[in-house]
Short mmCIF file of C-alpha atoms and ligand atoms in Angstrom, two decimals:
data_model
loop_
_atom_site.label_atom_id
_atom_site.label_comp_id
_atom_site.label_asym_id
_atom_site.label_seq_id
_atom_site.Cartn_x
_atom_site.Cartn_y
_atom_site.Cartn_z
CA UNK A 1 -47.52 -56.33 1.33
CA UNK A 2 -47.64 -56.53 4.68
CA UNK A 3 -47.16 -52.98 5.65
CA UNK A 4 -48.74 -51.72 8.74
CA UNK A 5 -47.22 -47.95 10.00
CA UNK A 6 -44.51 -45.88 9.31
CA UNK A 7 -42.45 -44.53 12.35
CA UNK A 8 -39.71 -41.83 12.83
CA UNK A 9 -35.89 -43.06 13.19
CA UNK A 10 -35.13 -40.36 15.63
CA UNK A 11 -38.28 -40.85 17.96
CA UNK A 12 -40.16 -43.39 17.28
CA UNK A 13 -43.53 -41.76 16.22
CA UNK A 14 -46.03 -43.48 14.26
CA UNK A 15 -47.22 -41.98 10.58
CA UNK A 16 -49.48 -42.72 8.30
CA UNK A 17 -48.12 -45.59 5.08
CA UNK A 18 -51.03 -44.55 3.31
CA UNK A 19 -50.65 -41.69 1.89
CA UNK A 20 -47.12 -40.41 0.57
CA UNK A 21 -44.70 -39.12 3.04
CA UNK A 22 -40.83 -38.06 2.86
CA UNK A 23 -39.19 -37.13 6.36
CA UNK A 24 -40.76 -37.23 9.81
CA UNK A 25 -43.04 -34.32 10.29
CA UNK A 26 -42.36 -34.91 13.85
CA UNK A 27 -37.99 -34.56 13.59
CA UNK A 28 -37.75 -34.13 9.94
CA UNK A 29 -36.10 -37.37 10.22
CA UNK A 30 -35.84 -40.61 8.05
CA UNK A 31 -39.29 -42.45 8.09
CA UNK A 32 -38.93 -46.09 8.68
CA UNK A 33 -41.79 -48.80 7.14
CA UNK A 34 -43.01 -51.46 9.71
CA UNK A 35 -44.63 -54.88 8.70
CA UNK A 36 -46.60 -56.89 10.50
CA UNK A 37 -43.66 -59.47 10.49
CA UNK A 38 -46.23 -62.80 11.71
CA UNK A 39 -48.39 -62.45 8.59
CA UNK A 40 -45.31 -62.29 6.35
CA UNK A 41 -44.16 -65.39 7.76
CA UNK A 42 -46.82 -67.66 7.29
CA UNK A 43 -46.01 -67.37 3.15
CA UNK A 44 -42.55 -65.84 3.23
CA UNK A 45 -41.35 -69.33 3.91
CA UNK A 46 -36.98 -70.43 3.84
CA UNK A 47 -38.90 -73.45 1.75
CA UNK A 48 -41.47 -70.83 -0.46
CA UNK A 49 -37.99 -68.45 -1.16
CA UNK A 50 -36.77 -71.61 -3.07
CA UNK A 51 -39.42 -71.60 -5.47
CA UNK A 52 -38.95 -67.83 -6.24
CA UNK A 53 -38.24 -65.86 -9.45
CA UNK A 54 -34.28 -64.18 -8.83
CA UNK A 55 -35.29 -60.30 -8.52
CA UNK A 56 -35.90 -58.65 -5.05
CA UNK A 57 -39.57 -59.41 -5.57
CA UNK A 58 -38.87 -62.86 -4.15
CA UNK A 59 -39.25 -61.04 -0.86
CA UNK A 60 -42.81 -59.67 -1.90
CA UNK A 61 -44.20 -60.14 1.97
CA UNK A 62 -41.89 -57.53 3.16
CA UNK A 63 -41.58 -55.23 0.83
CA UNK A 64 -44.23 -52.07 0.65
CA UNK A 65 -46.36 -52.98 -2.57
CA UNK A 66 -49.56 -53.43 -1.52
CA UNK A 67 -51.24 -54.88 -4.96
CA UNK A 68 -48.78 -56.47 -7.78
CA UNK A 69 -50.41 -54.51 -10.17
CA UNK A 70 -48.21 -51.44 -9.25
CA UNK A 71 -45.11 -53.36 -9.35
CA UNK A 72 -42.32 -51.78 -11.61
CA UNK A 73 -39.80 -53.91 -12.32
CA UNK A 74 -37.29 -54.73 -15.18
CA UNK A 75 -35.83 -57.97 -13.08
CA UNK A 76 -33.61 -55.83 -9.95
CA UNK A 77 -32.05 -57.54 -7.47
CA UNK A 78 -30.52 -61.38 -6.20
CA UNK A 79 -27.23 -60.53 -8.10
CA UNK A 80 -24.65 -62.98 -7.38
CA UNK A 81 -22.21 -63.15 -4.13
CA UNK A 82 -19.07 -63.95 -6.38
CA UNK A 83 -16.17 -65.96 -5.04
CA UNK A 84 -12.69 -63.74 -5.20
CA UNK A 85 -10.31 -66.52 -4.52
CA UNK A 86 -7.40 -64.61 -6.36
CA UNK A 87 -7.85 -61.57 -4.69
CA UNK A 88 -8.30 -63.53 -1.70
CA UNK A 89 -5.00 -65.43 -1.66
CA UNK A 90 -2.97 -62.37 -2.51
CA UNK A 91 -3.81 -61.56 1.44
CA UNK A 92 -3.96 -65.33 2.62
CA UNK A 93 -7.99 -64.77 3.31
CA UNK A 94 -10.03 -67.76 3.72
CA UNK A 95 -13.65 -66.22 2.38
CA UNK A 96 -13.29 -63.29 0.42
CA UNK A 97 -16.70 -62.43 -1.64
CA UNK A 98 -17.82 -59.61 -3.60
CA UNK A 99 -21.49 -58.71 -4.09
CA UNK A 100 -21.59 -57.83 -7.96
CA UNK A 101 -24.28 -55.20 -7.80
CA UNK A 102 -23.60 -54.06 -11.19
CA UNK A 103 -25.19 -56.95 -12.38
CA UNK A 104 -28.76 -54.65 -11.75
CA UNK A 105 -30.68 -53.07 -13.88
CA UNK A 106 -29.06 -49.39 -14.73
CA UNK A 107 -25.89 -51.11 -13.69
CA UNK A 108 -25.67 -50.41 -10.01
CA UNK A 109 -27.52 -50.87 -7.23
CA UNK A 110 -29.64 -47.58 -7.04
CA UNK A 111 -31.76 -49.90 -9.18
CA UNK A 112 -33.26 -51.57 -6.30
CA UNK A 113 -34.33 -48.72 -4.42
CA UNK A 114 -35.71 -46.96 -7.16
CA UNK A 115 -38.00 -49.48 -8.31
CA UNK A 116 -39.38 -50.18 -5.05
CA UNK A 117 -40.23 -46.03 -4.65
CA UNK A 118 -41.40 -46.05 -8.04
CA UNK A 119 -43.44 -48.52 -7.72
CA UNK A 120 -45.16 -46.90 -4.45
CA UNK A 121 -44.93 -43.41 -6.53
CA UNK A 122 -47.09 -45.69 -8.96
CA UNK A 123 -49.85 -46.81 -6.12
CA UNK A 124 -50.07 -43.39 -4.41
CA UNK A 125 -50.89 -42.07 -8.11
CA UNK A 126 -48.13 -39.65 -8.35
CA UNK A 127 -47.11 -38.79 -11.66
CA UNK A 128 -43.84 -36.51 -11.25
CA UNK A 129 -40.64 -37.61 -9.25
CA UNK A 130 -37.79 -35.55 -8.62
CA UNK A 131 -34.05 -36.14 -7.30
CA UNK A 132 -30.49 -34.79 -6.53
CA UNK A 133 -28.03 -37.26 -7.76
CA UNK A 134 -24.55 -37.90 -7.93
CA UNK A 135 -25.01 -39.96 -10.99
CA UNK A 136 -26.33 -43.74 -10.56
CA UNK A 137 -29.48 -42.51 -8.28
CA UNK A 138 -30.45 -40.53 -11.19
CA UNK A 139 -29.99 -42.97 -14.28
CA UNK A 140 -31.81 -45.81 -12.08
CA UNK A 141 -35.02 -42.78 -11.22
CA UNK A 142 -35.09 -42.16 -14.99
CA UNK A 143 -35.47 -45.64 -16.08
CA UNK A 144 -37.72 -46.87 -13.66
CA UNK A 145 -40.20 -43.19 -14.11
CA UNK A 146 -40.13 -44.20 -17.61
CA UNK A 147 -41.09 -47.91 -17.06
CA UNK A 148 -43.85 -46.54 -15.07
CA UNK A 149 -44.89 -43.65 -17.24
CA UNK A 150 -43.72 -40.83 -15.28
CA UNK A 151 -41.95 -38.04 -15.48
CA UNK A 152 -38.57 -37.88 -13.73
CA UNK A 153 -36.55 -34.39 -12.58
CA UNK A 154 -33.10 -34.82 -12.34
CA UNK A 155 -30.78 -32.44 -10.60
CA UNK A 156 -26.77 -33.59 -10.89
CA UNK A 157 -23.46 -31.76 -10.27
CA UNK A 158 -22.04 -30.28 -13.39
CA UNK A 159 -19.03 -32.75 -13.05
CA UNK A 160 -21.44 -35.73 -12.77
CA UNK A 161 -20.02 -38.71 -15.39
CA UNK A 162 -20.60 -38.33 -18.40
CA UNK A 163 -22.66 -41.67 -19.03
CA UNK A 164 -24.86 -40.58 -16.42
CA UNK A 165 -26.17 -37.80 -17.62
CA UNK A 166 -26.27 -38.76 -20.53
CA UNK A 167 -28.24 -42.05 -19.59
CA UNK A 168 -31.00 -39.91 -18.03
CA UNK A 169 -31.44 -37.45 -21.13
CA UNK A 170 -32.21 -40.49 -23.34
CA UNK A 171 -34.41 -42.32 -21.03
CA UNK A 172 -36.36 -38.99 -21.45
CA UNK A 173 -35.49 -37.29 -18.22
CA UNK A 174 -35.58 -33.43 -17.18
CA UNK A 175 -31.84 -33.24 -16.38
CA UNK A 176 -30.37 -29.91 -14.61
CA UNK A 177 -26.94 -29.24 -14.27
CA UNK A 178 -26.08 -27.53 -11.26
CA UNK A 179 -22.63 -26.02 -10.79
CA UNK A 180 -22.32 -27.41 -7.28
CA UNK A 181 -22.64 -30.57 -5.08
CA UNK A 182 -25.62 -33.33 -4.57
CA UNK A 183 -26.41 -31.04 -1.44
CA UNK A 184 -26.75 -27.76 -3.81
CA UNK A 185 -28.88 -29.97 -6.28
CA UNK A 186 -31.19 -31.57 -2.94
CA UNK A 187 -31.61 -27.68 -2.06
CA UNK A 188 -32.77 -27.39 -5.31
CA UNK A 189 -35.10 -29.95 -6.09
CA UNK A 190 -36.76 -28.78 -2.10
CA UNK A 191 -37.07 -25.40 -3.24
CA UNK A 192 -39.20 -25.95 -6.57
CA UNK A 193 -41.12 -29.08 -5.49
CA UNK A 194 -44.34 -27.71 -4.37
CA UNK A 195 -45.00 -24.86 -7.37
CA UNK A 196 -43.71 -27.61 -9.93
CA UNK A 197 -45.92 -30.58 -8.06
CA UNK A 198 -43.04 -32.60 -8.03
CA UNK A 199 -42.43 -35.70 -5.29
CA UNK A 200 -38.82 -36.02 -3.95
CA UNK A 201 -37.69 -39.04 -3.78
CA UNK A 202 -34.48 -38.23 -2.60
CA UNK A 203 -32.40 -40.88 -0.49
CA UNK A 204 -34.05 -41.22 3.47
CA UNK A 205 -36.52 -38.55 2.65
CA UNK A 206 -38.76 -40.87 1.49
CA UNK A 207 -39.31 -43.89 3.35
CA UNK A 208 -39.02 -46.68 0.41
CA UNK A 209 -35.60 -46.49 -1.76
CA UNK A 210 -34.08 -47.73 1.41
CA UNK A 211 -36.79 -51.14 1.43
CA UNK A 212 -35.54 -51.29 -1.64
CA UNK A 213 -32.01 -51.69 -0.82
CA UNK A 214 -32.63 -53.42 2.55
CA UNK A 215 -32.73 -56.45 0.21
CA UNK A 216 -29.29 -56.27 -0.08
CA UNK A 217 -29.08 -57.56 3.20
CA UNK A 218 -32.28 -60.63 2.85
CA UNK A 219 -29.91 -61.78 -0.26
CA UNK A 220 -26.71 -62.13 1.88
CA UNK A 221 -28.21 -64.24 4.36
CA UNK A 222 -29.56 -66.48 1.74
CA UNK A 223 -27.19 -66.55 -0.42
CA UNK A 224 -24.41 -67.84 2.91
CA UNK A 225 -26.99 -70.75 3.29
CA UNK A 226 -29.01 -68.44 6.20
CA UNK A 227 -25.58 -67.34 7.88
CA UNK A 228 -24.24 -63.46 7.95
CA UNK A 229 -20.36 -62.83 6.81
CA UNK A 230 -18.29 -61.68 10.13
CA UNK A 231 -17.31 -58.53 7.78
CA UNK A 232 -19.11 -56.08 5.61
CA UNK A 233 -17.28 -53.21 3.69
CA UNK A 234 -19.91 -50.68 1.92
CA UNK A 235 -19.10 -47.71 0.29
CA UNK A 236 -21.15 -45.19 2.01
CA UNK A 237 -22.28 -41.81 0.48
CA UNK A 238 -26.06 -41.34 1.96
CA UNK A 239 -25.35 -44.82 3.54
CA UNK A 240 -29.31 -46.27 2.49
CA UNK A 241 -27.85 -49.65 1.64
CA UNK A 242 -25.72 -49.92 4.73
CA UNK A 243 -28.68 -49.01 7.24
CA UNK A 244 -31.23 -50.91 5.10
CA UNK A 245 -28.90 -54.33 5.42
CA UNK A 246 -29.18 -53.63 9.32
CA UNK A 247 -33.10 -53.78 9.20
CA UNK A 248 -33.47 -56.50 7.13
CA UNK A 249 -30.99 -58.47 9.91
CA UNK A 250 -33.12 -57.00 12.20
CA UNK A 251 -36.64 -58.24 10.49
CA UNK A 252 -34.73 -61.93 9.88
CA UNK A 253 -34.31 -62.13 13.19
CA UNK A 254 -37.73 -61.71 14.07
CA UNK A 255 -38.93 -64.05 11.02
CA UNK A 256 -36.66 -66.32 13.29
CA UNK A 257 -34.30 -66.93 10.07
CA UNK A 258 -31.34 -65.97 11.70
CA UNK A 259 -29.72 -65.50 14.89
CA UNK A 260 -28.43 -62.17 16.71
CA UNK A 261 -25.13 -62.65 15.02
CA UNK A 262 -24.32 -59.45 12.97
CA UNK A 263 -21.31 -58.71 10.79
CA UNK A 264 -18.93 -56.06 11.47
CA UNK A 265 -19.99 -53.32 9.49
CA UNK A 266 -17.75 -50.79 7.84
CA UNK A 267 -18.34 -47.57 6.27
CA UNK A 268 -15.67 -47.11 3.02
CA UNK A 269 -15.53 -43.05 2.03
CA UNK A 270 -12.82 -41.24 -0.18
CA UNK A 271 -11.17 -38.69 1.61
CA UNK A 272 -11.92 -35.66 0.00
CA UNK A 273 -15.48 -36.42 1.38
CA UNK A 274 -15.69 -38.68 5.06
CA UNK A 275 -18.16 -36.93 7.00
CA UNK A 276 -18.82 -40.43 7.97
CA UNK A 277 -15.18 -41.90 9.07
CA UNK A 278 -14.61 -38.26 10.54
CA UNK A 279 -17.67 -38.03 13.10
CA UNK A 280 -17.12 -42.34 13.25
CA UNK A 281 -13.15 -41.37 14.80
CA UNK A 282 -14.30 -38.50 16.64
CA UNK A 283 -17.12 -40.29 18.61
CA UNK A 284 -19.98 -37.81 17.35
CA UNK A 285 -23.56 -39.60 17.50
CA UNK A 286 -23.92 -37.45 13.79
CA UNK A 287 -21.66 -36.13 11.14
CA UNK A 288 -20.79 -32.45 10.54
CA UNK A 289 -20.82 -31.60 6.88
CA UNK A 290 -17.64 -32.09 4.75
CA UNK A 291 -16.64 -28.74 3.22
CA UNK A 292 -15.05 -28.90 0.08
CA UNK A 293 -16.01 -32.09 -0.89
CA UNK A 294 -14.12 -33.86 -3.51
CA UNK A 295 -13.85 -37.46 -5.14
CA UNK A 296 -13.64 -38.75 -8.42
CA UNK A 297 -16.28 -41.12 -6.91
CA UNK A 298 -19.50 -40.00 -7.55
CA UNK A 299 -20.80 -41.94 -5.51
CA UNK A 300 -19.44 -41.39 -2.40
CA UNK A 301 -19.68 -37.58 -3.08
CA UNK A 302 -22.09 -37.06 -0.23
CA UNK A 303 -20.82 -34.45 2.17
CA UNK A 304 -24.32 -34.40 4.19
CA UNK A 305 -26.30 -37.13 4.75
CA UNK A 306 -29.91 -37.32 7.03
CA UNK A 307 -29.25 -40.81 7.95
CA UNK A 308 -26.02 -40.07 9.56
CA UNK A 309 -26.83 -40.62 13.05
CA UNK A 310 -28.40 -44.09 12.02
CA UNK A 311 -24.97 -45.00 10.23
CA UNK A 312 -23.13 -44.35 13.21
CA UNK A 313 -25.25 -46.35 15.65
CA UNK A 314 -25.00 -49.36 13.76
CA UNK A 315 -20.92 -48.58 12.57
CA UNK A 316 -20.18 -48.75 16.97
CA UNK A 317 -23.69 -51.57 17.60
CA UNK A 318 -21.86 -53.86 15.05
CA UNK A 319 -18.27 -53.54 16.45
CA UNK A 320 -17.51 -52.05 12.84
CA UNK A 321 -15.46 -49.12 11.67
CA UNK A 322 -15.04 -46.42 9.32
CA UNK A 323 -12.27 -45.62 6.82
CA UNK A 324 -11.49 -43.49 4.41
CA UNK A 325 -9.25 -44.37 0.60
CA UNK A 326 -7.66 -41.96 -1.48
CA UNK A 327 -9.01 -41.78 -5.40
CA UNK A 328 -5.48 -42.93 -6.07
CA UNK A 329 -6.09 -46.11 -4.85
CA UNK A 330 -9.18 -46.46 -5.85
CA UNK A 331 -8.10 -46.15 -9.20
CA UNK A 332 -5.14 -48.35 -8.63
CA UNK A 333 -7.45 -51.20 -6.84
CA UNK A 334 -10.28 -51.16 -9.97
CA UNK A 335 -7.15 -52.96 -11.52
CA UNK A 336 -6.45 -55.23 -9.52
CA UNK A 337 -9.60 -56.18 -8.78
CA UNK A 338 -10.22 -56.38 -12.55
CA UNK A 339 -7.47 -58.45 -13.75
CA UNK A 340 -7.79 -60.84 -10.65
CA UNK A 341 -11.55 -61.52 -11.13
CA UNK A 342 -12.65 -60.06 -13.97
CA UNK A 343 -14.98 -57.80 -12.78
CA UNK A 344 -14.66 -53.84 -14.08
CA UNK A 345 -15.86 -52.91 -10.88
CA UNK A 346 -17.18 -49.28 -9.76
CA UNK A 347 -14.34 -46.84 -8.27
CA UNK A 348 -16.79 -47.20 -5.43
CA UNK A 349 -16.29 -51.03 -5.42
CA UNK A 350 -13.21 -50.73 -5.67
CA UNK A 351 -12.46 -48.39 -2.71
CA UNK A 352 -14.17 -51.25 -0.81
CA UNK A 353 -10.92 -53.59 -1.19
CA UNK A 354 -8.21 -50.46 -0.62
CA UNK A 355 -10.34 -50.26 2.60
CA UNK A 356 -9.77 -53.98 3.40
CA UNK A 357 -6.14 -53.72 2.90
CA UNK A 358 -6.02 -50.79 5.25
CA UNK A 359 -7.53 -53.05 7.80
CA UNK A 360 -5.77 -55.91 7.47
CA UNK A 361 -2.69 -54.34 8.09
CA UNK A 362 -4.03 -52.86 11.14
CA UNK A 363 -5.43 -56.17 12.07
CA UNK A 364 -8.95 -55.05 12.43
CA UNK A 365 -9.78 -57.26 10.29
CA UNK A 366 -8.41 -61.09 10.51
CA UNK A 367 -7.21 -63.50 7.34
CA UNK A 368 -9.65 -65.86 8.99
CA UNK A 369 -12.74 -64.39 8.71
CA UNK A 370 -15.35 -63.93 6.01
CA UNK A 371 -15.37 -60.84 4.33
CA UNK A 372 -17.81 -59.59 1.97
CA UNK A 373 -16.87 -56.49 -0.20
CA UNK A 374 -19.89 -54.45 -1.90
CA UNK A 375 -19.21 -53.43 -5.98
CA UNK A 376 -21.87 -51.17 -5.76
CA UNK A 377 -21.40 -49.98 -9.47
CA UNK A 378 -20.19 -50.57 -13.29
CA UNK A 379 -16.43 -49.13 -14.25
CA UNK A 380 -17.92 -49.13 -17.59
CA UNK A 381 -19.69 -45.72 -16.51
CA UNK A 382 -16.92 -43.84 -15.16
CA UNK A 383 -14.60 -44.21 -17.98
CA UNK A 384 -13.45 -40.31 -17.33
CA UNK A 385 -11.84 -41.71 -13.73
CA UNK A 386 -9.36 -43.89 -16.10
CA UNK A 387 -7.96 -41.55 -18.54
CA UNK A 388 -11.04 -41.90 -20.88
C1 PLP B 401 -24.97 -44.17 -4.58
C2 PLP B 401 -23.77 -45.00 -4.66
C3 PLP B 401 -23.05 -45.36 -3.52
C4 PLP B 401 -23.44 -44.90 -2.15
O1 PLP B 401 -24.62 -45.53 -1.75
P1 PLP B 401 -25.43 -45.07 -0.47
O2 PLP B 401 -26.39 -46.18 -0.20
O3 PLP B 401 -26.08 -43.80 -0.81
O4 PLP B 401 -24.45 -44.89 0.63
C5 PLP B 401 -21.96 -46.20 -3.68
N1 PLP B 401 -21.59 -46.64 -4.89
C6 PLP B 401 -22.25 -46.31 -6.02
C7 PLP B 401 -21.76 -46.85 -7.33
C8 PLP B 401 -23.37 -45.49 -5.95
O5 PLP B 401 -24.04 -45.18 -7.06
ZN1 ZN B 402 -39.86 -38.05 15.39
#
């Protein structure tokens, strides 16, 4: 609403917010949205949030929208910030919690970045969106295209799960199978974009999936009474909800909601694909492409991602790490996350507690502390990871 510029991650160039944009035309970097933060706080209020319907619209003020007319929603967003006290006392950990973003819409958390670039698809009158996906990016730009009466292009690796591609065939997507990765299918979806009139709205090429997701982190805070956890585990594949948390700390701070406390942030990848952990270990301000990249996680299935150097910054700024979980134990921990809490969690999710075990034992990460691990996903939709 309150949306003044965009500017360029790598430089810090302004651009234009009013017209549509994907990467900086300056670096061909990610494009970042700036608000004019004062004016957002004289009704974005601790007091006003209290009042508020539960969807990520509750923080309207500083998110892109400009008119509510354009909004496309189907109720995204303020998911719950679960207890896991079983889970929790297997370890001896005071505050375990998981954020149960399969609660969303579409069943996973690509929800709330998709309806926050459809909806600004939606006020820049475009009619046509196009993405690569690894699976959930795809079923959440299919629902929310046809919400808004669009058309939606879907490119997704051949092995994509089954309920994905599925999902985005009968929400009345284009759907192309490409016999390669989500890198093959981006290449793609750049190279017939301008003869097919298509926007791409792949991950941190366009500036607003990531506001989107950024809520992720506006949620946390509120939902720990206005307090940050000390740890954060996120399973990272283009990493747009890890580096859209940061910002929203970063835009709290300024609101004055919170202090310049940040949790330790960690990166979870699998480790047939941990471009991430790899560059994260080696000390490299970006992350050389993972060749061969394989995981039963679709999710994390990102060998290349633009917003690497961003990730990395904010991995070493927060005193956080980087690790990297076998499918194996992925597969094993969905489990016993399941049967202690009840939640049929994402292998994605679930790689988030194998991580926390890994650092626990290394004592990175302390019984004492709060610890907050991201289910980014259903289990429900990956039913060929567990012998189905
Ligand atoms: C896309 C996805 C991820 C990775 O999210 P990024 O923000 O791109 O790092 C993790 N888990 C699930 C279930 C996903 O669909
Ligand atoms: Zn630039």
């Amino acid at each position: 609403m309150h949306l003044t510029h965009l500017a360029c991650t790598a430089c810090g160039r302004s651009h234009d917010a009013s017209v549509p944009q994907n990467v900086s035309t300056c670096c061909s970097k990610p494009l970042y949205a700036h608000y004019d933060l004062a004016a957002a706080a004289r009704t974005l209020t601790k007091a006003a949030l209290q009042t508020r319907g539960k969807s990520l619209w509750r923080y309207r003020e500083v998110l892109p929208v400009k008119s509510d007319a354009h909004i496309v929603t189907l109720g995204e967003g303020f998911t719950p910030l679960l207890p896991a006290p079983r889970l929790g006392a297997k370890h001896g950990l005071a505050r375990l919690l998981i954020k149960d973003e399969s609660q969303n819409p579409t069943q996973s958390f690509k929800a709330r970045g998709m309806a926050v670039a459809v909806s600004m698809a939606k006020q820049f009158g475009l009619t046509k969106l196009a993405v690569p996906s690894a699976g959930n990016a795809g079923g959440a730009l299919a629902t929310y295209a046809a919400r808004a009466g669009m058309e939606a292009h879907i490119f997704m690796p051949a092995d994509t799960p089954k309920a994905n591609i599925i999902e985005c065939r009968e929400l009345g997507a284009h759907v192309t199978l490409i016999n390669g990765l989500i890198t093959d299918c981006g290449a793609e979806v750049a190279r017939r974009k301008v003869a097919e009139g298509w926007f791409d709205v792949s991950t941190l090429k366009e500036p607003y999936r990531v506001e989107g997701k950024k809520t992720l982190g506006y949620e946390l805070a509120e939902q720990l009474d206005w307090t940050l956890p000390d740890v954060v585990l996120y399973p990272t594949g283009g990493g747009t909800g890890l580096v859209g948390m940061w910002k929203a700390f970063d835009e709290m701070e300024r609101l004055g909601w919170i202090g310049r406390k940040r949790p330790r942030m960690f990166t979870v990848q699998a480790s047939g694909c941990q471009p991430i952990v790899r560059a994260f270990n080696a000390g490299e301000k970006s992350a050389a492409e993972h060749l061969g990249a394989t995981t039963r996680a679709s999710g994390l299935r990102v060998p290349k991602a633009i917003g690497d150097f961003i990730m990395l910054d904010i991995l070493r700024k927060s005193g956080g790490g980087a690790v990297a979980v076998t499918d194996d134990e992925m597969i094993a921990c969905t489990r016993e996350v399941g049967s202690a809490e009840g939640l049929f969690v994402a292998p994605e999710g679930a790689a988030t507690y194998a991580a926390l075990k890994h650092l626990l034992s290394r004592g990175t990460v302390r019984r004492e502390e709060s610890i907050v691990l991201f289910n980014t996903g259903a289990g429900v939709k990956y039913l060929e990871c567990f012998g189905g």
